[in-house]
Coordinates of C-alpha atoms in Angstrom, one line a residue:
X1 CA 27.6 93.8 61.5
X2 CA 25.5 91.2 63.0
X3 CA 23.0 93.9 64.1
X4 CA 22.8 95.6 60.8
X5 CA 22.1 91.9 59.0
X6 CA 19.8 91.3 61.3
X7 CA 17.8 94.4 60.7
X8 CA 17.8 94.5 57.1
X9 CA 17.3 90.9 56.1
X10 CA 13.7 91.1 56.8
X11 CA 13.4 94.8 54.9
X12 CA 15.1 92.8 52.0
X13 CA 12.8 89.7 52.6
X14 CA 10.1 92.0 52.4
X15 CA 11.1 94.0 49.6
X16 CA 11.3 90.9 47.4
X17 CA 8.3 89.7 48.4
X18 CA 6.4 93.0 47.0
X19 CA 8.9 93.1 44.0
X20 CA 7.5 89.4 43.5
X21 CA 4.2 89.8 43.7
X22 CA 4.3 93.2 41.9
X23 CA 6.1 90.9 38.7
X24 CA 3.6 87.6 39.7
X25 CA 0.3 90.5 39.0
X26 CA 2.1 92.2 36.4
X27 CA 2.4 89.0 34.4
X28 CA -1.1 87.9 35.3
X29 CA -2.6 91.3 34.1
X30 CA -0.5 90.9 30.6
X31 CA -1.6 87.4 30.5
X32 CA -5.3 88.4 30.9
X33 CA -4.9 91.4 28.3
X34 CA -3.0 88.7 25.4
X35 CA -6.0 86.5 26.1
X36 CA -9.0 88.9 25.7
X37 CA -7.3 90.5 22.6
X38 CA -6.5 87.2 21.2
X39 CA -10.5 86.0 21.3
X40 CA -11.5 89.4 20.3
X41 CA -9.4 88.8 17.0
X42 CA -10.3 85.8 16.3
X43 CA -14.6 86.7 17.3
X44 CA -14.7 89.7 15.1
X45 CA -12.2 88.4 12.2
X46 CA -15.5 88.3 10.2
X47 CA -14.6 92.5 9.8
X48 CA -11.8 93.5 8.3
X49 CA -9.1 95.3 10.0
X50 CA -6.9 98.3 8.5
X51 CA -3.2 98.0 9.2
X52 CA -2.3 98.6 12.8
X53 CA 0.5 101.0 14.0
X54 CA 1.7 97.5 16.1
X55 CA 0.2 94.5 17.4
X56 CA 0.6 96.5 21.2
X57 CA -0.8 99.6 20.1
X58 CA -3.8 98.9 17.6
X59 CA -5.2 101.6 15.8
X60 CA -4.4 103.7 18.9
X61 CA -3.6 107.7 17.0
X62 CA -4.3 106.6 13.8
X63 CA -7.3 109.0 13.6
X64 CA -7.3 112.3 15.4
X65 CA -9.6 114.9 16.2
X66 CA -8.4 117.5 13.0
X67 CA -9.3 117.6 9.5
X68 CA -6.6 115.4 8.6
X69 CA -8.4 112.9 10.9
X70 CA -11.4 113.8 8.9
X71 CA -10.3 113.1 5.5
X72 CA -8.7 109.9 6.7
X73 CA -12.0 108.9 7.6
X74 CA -12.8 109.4 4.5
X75 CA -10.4 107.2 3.0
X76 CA -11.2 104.6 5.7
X77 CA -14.9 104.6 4.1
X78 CA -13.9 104.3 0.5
X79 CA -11.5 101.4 1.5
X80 CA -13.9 99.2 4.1
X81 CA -17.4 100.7 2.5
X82 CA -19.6 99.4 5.8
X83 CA -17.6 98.5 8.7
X84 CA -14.3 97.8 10.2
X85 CA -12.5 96.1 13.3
X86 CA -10.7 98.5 15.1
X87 CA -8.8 98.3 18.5
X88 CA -6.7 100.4 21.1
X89 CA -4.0 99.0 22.8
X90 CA -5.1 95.5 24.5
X91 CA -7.8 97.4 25.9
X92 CA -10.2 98.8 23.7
X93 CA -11.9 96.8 20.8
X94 CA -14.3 97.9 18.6
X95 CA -16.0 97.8 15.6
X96 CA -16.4 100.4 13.0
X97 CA -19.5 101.2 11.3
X98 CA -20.5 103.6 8.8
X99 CA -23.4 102.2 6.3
X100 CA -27.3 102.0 6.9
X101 CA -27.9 98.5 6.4
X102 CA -25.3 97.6 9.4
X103 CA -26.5 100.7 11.1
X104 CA -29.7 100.3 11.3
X105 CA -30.3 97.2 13.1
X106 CA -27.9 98.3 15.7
X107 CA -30.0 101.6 16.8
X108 CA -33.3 100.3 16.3
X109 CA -32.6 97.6 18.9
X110 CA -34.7 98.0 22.2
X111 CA -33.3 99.6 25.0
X112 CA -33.7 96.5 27.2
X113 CA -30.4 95.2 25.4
X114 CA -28.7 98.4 24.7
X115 CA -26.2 99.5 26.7
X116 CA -24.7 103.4 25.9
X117 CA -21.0 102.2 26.5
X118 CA -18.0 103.7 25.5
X119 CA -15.0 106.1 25.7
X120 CA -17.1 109.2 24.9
X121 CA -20.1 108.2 28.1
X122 CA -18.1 107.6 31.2
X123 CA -15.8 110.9 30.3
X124 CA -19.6 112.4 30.2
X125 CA -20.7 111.7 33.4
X126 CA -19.2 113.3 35.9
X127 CA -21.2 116.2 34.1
X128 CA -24.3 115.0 33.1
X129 CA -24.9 112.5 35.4
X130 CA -27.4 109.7 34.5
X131 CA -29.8 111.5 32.4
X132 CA -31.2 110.2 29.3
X133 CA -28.5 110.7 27.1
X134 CA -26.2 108.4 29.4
X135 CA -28.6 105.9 31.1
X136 CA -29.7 102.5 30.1
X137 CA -32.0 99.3 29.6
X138 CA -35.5 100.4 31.9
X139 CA -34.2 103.4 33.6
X140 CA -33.6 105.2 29.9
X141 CA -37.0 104.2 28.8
X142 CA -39.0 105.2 31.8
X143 CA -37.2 108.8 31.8
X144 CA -37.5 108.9 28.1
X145 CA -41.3 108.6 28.8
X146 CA -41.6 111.4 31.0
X147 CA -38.9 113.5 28.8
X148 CA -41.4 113.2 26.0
X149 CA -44.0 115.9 27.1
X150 CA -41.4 118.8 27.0
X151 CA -41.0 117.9 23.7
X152 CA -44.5 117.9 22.2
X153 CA -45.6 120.2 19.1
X154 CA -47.8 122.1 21.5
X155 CA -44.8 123.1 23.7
X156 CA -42.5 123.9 20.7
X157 CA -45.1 126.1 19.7
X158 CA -44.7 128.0 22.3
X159 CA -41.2 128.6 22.0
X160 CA -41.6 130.0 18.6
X161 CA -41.5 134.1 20.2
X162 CA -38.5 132.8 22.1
X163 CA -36.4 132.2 18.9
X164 CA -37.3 135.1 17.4
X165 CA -36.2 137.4 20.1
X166 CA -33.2 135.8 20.8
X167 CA -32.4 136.1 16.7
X168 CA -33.0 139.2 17.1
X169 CA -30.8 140.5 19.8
X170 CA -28.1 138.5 18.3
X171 CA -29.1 140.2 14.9
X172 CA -28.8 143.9 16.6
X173 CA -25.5 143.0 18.0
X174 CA -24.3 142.3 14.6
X175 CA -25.6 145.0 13.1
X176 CA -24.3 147.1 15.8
X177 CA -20.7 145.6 15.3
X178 CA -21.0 146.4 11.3
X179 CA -21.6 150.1 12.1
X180 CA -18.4 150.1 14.0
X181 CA -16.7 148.6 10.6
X182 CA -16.3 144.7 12.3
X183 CA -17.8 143.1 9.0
X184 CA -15.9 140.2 9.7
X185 CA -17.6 138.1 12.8
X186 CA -16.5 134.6 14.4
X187 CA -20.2 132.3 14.4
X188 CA -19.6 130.2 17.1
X189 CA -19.1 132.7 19.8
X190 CA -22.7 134.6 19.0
X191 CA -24.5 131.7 18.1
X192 CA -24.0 129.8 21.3
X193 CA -24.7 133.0 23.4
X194 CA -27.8 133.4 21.4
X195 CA -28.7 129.4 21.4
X196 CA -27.9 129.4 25.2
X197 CA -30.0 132.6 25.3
X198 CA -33.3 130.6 24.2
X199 CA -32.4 127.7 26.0
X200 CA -32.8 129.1 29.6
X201 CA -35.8 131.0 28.3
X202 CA -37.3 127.9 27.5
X203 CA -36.3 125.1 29.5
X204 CA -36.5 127.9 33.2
X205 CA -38.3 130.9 31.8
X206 CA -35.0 132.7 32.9
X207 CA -34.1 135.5 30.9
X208 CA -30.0 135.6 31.9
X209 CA -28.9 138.6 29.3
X210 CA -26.1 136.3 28.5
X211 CA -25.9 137.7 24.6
X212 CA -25.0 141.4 26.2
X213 CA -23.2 140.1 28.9
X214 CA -19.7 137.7 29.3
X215 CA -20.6 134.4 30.0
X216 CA -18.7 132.0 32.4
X217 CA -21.1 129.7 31.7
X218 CA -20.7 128.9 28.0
X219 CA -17.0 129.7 28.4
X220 CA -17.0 126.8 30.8
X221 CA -19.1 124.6 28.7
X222 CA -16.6 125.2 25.6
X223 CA -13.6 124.1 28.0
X224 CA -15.4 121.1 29.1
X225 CA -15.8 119.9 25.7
X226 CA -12.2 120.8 25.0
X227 CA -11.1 118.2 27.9
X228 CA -13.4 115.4 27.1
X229 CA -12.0 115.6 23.9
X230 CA -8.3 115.9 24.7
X231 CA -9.1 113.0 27.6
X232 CA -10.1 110.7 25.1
X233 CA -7.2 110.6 23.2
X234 CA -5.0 109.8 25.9
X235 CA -5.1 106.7 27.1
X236 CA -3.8 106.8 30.9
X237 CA -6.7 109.2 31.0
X238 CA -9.7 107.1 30.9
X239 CA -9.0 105.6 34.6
X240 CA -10.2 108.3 37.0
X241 CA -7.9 107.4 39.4
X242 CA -4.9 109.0 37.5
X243 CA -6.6 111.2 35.2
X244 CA -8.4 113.2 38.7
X245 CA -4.8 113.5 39.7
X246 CA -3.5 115.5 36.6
X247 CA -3.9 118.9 35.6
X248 CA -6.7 118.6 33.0
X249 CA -8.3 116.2 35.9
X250 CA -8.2 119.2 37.9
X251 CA -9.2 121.8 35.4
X252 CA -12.0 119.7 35.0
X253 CA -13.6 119.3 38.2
X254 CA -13.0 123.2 38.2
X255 CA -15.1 123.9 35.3
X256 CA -17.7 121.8 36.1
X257 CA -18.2 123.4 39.1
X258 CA -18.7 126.2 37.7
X259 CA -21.3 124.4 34.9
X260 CA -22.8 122.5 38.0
X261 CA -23.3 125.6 40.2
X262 CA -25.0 127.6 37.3
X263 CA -27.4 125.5 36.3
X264 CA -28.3 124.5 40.6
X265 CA -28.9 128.2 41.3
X266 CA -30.9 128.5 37.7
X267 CA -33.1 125.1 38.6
X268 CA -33.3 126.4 42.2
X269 CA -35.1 130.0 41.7
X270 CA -37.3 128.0 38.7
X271 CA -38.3 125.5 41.3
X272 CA -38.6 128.8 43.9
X273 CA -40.8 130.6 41.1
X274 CA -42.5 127.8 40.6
X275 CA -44.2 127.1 44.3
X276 CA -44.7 130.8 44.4
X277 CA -46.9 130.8 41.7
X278 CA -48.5 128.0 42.6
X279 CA -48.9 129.3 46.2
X280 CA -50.6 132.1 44.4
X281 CA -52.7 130.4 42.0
X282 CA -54.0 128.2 45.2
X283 CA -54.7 131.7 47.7
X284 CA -56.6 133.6 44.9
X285 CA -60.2 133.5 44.9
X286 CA -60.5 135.4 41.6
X287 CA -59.6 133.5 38.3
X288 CA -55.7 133.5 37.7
X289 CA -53.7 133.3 34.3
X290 CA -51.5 130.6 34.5
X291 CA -48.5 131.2 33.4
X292 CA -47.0 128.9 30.4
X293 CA -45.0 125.4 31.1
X294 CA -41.8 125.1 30.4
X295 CA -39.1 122.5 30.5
X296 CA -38.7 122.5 34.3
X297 CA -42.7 122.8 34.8
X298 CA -43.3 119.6 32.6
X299 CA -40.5 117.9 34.5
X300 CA -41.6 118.7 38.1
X301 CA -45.5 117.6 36.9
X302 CA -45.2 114.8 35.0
X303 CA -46.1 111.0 36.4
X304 CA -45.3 107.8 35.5
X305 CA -47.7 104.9 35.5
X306 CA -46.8 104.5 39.2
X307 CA -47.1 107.8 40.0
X308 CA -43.9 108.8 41.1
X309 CA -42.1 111.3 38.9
X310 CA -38.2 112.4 38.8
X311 CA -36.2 113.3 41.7
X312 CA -34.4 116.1 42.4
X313 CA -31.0 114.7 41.1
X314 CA -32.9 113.1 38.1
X315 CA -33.8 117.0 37.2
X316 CA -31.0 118.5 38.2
X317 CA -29.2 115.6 35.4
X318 CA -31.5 116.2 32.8
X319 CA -31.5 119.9 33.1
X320 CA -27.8 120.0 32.5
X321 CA -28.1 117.5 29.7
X322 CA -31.1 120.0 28.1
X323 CA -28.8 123.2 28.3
X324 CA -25.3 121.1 26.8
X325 CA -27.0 119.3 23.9
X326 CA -29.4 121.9 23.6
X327 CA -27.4 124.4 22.9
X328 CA -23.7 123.1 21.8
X329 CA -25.2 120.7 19.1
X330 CA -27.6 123.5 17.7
X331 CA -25.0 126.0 17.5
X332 CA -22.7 124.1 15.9
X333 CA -25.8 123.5 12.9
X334 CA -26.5 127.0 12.8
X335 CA -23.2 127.6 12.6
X336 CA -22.4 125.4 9.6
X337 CA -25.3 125.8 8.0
X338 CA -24.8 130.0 7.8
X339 CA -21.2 128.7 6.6
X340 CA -22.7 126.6 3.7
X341 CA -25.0 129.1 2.7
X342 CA -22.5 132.0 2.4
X343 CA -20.0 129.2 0.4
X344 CA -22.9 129.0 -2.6
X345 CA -24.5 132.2 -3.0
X346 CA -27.4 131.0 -5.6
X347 CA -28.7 128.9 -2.8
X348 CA -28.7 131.7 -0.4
X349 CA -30.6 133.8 -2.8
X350 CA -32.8 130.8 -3.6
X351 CA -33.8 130.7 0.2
X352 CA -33.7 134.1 1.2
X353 CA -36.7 134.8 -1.6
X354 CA -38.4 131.9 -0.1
X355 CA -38.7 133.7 3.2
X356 CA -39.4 136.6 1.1
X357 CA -42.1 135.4 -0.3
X358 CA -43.6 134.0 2.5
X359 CA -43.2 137.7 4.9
X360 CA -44.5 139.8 2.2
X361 CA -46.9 141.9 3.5
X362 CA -46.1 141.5 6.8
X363 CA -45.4 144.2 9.2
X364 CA -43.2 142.8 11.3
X365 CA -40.2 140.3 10.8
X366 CA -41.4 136.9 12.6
X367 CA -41.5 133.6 12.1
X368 CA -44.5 131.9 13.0
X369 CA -45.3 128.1 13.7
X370 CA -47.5 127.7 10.5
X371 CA -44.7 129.2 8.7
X372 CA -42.1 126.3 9.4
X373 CA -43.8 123.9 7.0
X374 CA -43.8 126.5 4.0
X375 CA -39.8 126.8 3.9
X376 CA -39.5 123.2 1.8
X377 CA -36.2 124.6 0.0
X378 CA -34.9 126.6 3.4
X379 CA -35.3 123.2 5.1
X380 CA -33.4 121.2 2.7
X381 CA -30.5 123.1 2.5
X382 CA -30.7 122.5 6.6
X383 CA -30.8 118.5 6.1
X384 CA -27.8 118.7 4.0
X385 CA -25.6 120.9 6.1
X386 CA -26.8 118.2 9.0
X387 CA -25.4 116.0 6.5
X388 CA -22.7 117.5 5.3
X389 CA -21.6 118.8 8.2
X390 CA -22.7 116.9 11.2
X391 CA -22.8 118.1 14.9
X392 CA -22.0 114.7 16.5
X393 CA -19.9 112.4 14.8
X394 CA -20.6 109.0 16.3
X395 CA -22.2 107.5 19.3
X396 CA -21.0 104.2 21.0
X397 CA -23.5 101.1 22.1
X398 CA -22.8 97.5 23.1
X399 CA -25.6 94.9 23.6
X400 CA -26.1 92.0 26.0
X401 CA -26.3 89.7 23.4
X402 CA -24.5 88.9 20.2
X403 CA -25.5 91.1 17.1
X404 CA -26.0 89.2 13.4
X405 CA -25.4 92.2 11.2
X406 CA -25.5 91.4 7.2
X407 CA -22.7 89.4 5.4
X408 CA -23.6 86.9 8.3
X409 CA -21.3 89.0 10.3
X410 CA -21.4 88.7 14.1
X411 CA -21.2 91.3 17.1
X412 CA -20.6 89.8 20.2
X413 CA -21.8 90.7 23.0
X414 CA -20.0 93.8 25.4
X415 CA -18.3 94.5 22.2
X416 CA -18.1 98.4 21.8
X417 CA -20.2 99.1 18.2
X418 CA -18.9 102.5 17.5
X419 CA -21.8 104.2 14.6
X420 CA -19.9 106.5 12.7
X421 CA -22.3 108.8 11.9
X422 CA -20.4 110.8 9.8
X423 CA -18.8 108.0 8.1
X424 CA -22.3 106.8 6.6
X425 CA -22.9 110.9 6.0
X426 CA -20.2 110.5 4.0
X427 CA -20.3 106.9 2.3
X428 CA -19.8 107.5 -1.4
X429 CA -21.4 104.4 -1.8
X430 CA -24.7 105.5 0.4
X431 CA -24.5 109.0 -0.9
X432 CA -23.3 110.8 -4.6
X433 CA -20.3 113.0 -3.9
X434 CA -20.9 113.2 -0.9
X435 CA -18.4 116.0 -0.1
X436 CA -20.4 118.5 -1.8
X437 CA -22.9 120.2 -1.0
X438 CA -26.6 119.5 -2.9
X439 CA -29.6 120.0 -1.0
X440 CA -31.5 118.4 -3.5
X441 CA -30.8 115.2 -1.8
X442 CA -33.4 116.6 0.1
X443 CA -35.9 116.6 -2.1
X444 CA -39.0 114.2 -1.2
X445 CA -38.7 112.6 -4.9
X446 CA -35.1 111.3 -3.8
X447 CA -35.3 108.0 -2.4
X448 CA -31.9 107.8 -1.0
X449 CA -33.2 110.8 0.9
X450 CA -35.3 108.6 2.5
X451 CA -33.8 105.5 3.3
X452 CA -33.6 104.1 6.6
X453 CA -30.9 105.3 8.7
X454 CA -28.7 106.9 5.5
X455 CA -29.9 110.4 7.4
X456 CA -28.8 110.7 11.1
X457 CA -29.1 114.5 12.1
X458 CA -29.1 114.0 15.7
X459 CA -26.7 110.9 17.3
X460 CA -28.9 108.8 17.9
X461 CA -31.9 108.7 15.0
X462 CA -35.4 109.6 14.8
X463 CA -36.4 107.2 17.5
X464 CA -34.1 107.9 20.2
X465 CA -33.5 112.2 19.4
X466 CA -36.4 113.2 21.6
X467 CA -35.2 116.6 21.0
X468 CA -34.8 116.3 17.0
X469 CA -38.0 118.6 16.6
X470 CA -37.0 121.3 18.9
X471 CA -33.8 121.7 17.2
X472 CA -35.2 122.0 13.6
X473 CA -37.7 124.4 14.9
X474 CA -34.5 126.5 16.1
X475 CA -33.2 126.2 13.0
X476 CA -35.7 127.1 10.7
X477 CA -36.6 129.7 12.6
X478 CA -32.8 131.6 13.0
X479 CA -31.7 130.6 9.3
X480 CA -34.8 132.3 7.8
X481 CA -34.4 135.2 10.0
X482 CA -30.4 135.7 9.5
X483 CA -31.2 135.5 5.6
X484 CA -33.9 138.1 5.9
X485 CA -31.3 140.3 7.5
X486 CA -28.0 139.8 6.2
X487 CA -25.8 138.6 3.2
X488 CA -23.3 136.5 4.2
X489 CA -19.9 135.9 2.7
X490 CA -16.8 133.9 3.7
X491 CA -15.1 135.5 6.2
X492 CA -11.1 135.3 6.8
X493 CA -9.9 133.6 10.0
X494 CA -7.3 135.4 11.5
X495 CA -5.2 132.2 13.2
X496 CA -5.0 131.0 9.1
X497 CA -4.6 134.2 7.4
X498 CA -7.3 132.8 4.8
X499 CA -10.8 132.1 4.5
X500 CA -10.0 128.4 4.9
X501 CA -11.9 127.1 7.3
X502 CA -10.6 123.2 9.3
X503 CA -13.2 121.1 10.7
X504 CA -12.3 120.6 14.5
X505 CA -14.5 117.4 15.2
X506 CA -15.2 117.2 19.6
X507 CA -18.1 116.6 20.9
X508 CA -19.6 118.9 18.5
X509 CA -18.3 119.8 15.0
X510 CA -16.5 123.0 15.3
X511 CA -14.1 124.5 13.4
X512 CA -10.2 125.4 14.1
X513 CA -9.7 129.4 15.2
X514 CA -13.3 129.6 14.7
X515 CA -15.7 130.1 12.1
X516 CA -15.9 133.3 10.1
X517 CA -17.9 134.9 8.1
X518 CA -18.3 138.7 6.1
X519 CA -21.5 139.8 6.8
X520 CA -23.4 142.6 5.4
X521 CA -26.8 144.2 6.2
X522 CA -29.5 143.8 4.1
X523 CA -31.0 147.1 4.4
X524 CA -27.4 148.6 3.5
X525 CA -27.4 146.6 0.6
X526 CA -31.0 147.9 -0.6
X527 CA -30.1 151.2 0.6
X528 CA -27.0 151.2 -2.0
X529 CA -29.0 149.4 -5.1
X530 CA -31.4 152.6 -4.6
X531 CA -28.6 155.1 -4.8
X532 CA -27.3 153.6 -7.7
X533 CA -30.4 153.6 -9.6

């Protein structure tokens, strides 16, 4: 008996001790969290704050990723007009904001202050590493410098060819799929093939045959999306150190080894093709055509004032930034811009005789780069679906210094400002009905049109969206084409049964068991007018 007391009195001794320091840290961490959230309540009190589920839980699930969490959106608009406090758990607090005049002097602030903090950022790099969606302060500016390049008018114009023939296979395929009696086609699965398509064509001059062929790739880049999303809405899930642990932590680091590998081995043979070339160019005697820059080229060339331009990891970030926002955000605008079309026939009509008009005569079917500028109506209908439908939904900043916003309303600083992009899409109070769809709010007599920060297409606003211009051009260019070849209806979904279509906000704007439309050839339908006549 003696022997056993003696041998577990220290085990006991010891086990109290963790038990009381496990309680003592427990206590302190609870203290710490009643603390911050008590000054955060009383610093941003100046907002008002919708009813929370419980003073331990916030807001946490009070808006989801559905439609439902759409419309209640909606409703939080209506109620708190330009902004709102908002908080998750005793760890997240933020505020809410969703009107241009609180907007604005958030995003326009320089990037020496700004800090791209959030749930939405850390959850994003693991894949895109610090590129300059993700980065901050000098290193965004000095990469955005040397970004801006790939992006000027003289390099879009180059990629002008490359949209068509990517429209074009994806227009064969369809037509190809009507013959065989499928009228009624999901958009998102053809129109990322086909945005992806251009994308490595321009950004590696790699022509991967991913619209005939299955794609890991994009399959990969859809489940990535899918667990960013899913991760943010659970709150145990934002420490790595439990979420790598779970399933969907491993599932992750799966598929983003397989997004990782593919665009390594594509950067790889550019890079490869690349010092050939030049190898080439330097050996001939004789006059050599170079060949044209693209993404990668402009990224391995350019300089900064220094001298020094980006690293290997630097390209190897931004070139898997290019091919996700390239491509995922684009195809979610083509997407729901074909879907608003096909929802209001007369404007169809209306822009499909304005790309009429402007190919009569032609031989071929191609959109040119002097073309772009004589679609006014086409590319008004585009800023609305941006509008009405918008591909990214908010982005997140904080600020190393307090934030006066109007109403004498302060921002600390570190505070998460979460812009609600499609919140001030959708103010009724910025915009009239602002559920519908009018693409006359478009027109360059409307002022509202106009205003600062009302319109923000692209996350971040026309000063930040380097790649604003490159995705318009894409636009234009397979909108005008689609229309010149098809009619399109609303399609049935087969999950609903119905033509009813539920916006399915992640990263992008998609739409729940995908987004359908009834498509019909053009030159069937001419084909059938002449018989009748």
């Amino acid at each position: 008996m003696a022997l056993q007391h003696s041998v577990l009195s220290p085990v006991f001794t010891c086990l109290c001790s963790l038990m009381y320091i496990f309680s003592t840290g427990l206590v302190v961490v609870v203290a710490v969290l009643t603390v911050r959230h008590i000054w955060y309540s009383r610093r941003l009190s100046c907002f008002s704050k919708p009813q929370t589920r419980s003073w331990l839980l916030g807001h946490l699930g009070k808006i989801r990723n559905t439609e439902e969490g759409l419309q209640q959106m909606d409703d939080l608009v209506k109620t708190y007009k330009h902004s709102c406090f908002w908080f998750l758990g005793p760890f997240y607090h933020l505020v809410r904001l969703f009107h241009p005049d609180y907007v604005k002097p958030l995003l326009m602030v320089p990037a020496s202050m700004t800090v791209k903090k959030g749930l939405i950022y850390n959850h994003l790099q693991p894949w895109l590493g610090h590129s300059v969606l993700i980065s901050n302060s000098e290193v965004w500016s000095r990469k955005r410098r040397l970004l801006t390049p790939a992006f000027h008018f003289d390099v879009l114009k180059n990629y002008i060819t490359i949209f068509n023939s990517s429209s074009k296979i994806m227009h064969d395929k369809w037509c190809r799929l009507v013959a065989e009696g499928k009228t009624n086609l999901e958009m998102f699965d053809h129109v990322s093939l086909m945005t992806l398509d251009s994308l490595l064509k321009c950004a590696f001059s790699y022509d991967s045959n991913c619209q005939e062929s299955p794609s890991e790739y994009v399959s990969a880049i859809v489940q990535l999306c899918d667990l960013v999303a899913q991760r943010q809405h659970n709150i145990l899930h934002h420490w790595d150190w439990i979420y790598w642990k779970t399933q969907q932590g491993k599932l992750f680091k799966q598929t983003l080894n397989i997004v990782h590998r593919f665009s390594r081995d594509v950067v790889q043979k550019r890079r490869a093709l690349h010092k050939k070339q030049r190898e080439i160019i330097t050996q001939s005697v004789a006059p050599t055509s170079q060949r044209r820059k693209d993404f990668v080229d402009i990224l391995l060339l350019t300089r900064d004032e220094d001298g020094r331009g980006l690293t290997d990891e630097e390209i190897q970030a931004e070139a898997n930034t290019f091919m996700f926002a390239g491509h995922d955000t684009t195809a979610s605008a083509i997407c729901w811009m074909l879907y608003n079309l096909a929802r209001h026939e007369h404007y169809q009509e209306k822009c499909r005789q304005e790309v009429m008009d402007l190919m009569e005569g032609r031989d071929g079917q191609e959109i040119k780069w002097e073309d772009l500028s004589n679609l006014p109506f086409t590319t008004m209908c585009i800023k609305e679906s941006l509008r009405l439908h918008t591909p990214v939904q908010a982005v997140s900043r904080s600020y190393t210094q307090d934030m006066v916003l109007p109403g004498n309303r302060t921002v600390p600083a570190g505070t998460v400002c979460l812009v609600s992009i499609y919140g001030t899409h959708h103010n009724p109070i910025v915009w009239t009905n602002p559920n519908e769809f009018d693409p006359h709010r478009f027109d360059p007599g409307n002022k509202m049109s106009q205003a600062s920060h009302a319109f923000i297409p692209f996350s971040s606003g026309p000063r930040n969206c380097i790649g604003q211009k490159f995705a318009m051009t894409e636009l234009q260019v397979v909108v005008a084409l689609t229309l010149l070849r098809f009619r399109l209806t609303p399609g049935v979904n087969p999950e609903l049964g119905s033509s009813r279509v539920r916006r399915l906000p992640q990263i992008v704007l998609r739409a729940e068991g995908g987004l359908w439309l009834q498509l019909e050839p053009l030159n069937t339908l001419r084909l059938n007018k002449q018989s009748e006549e």
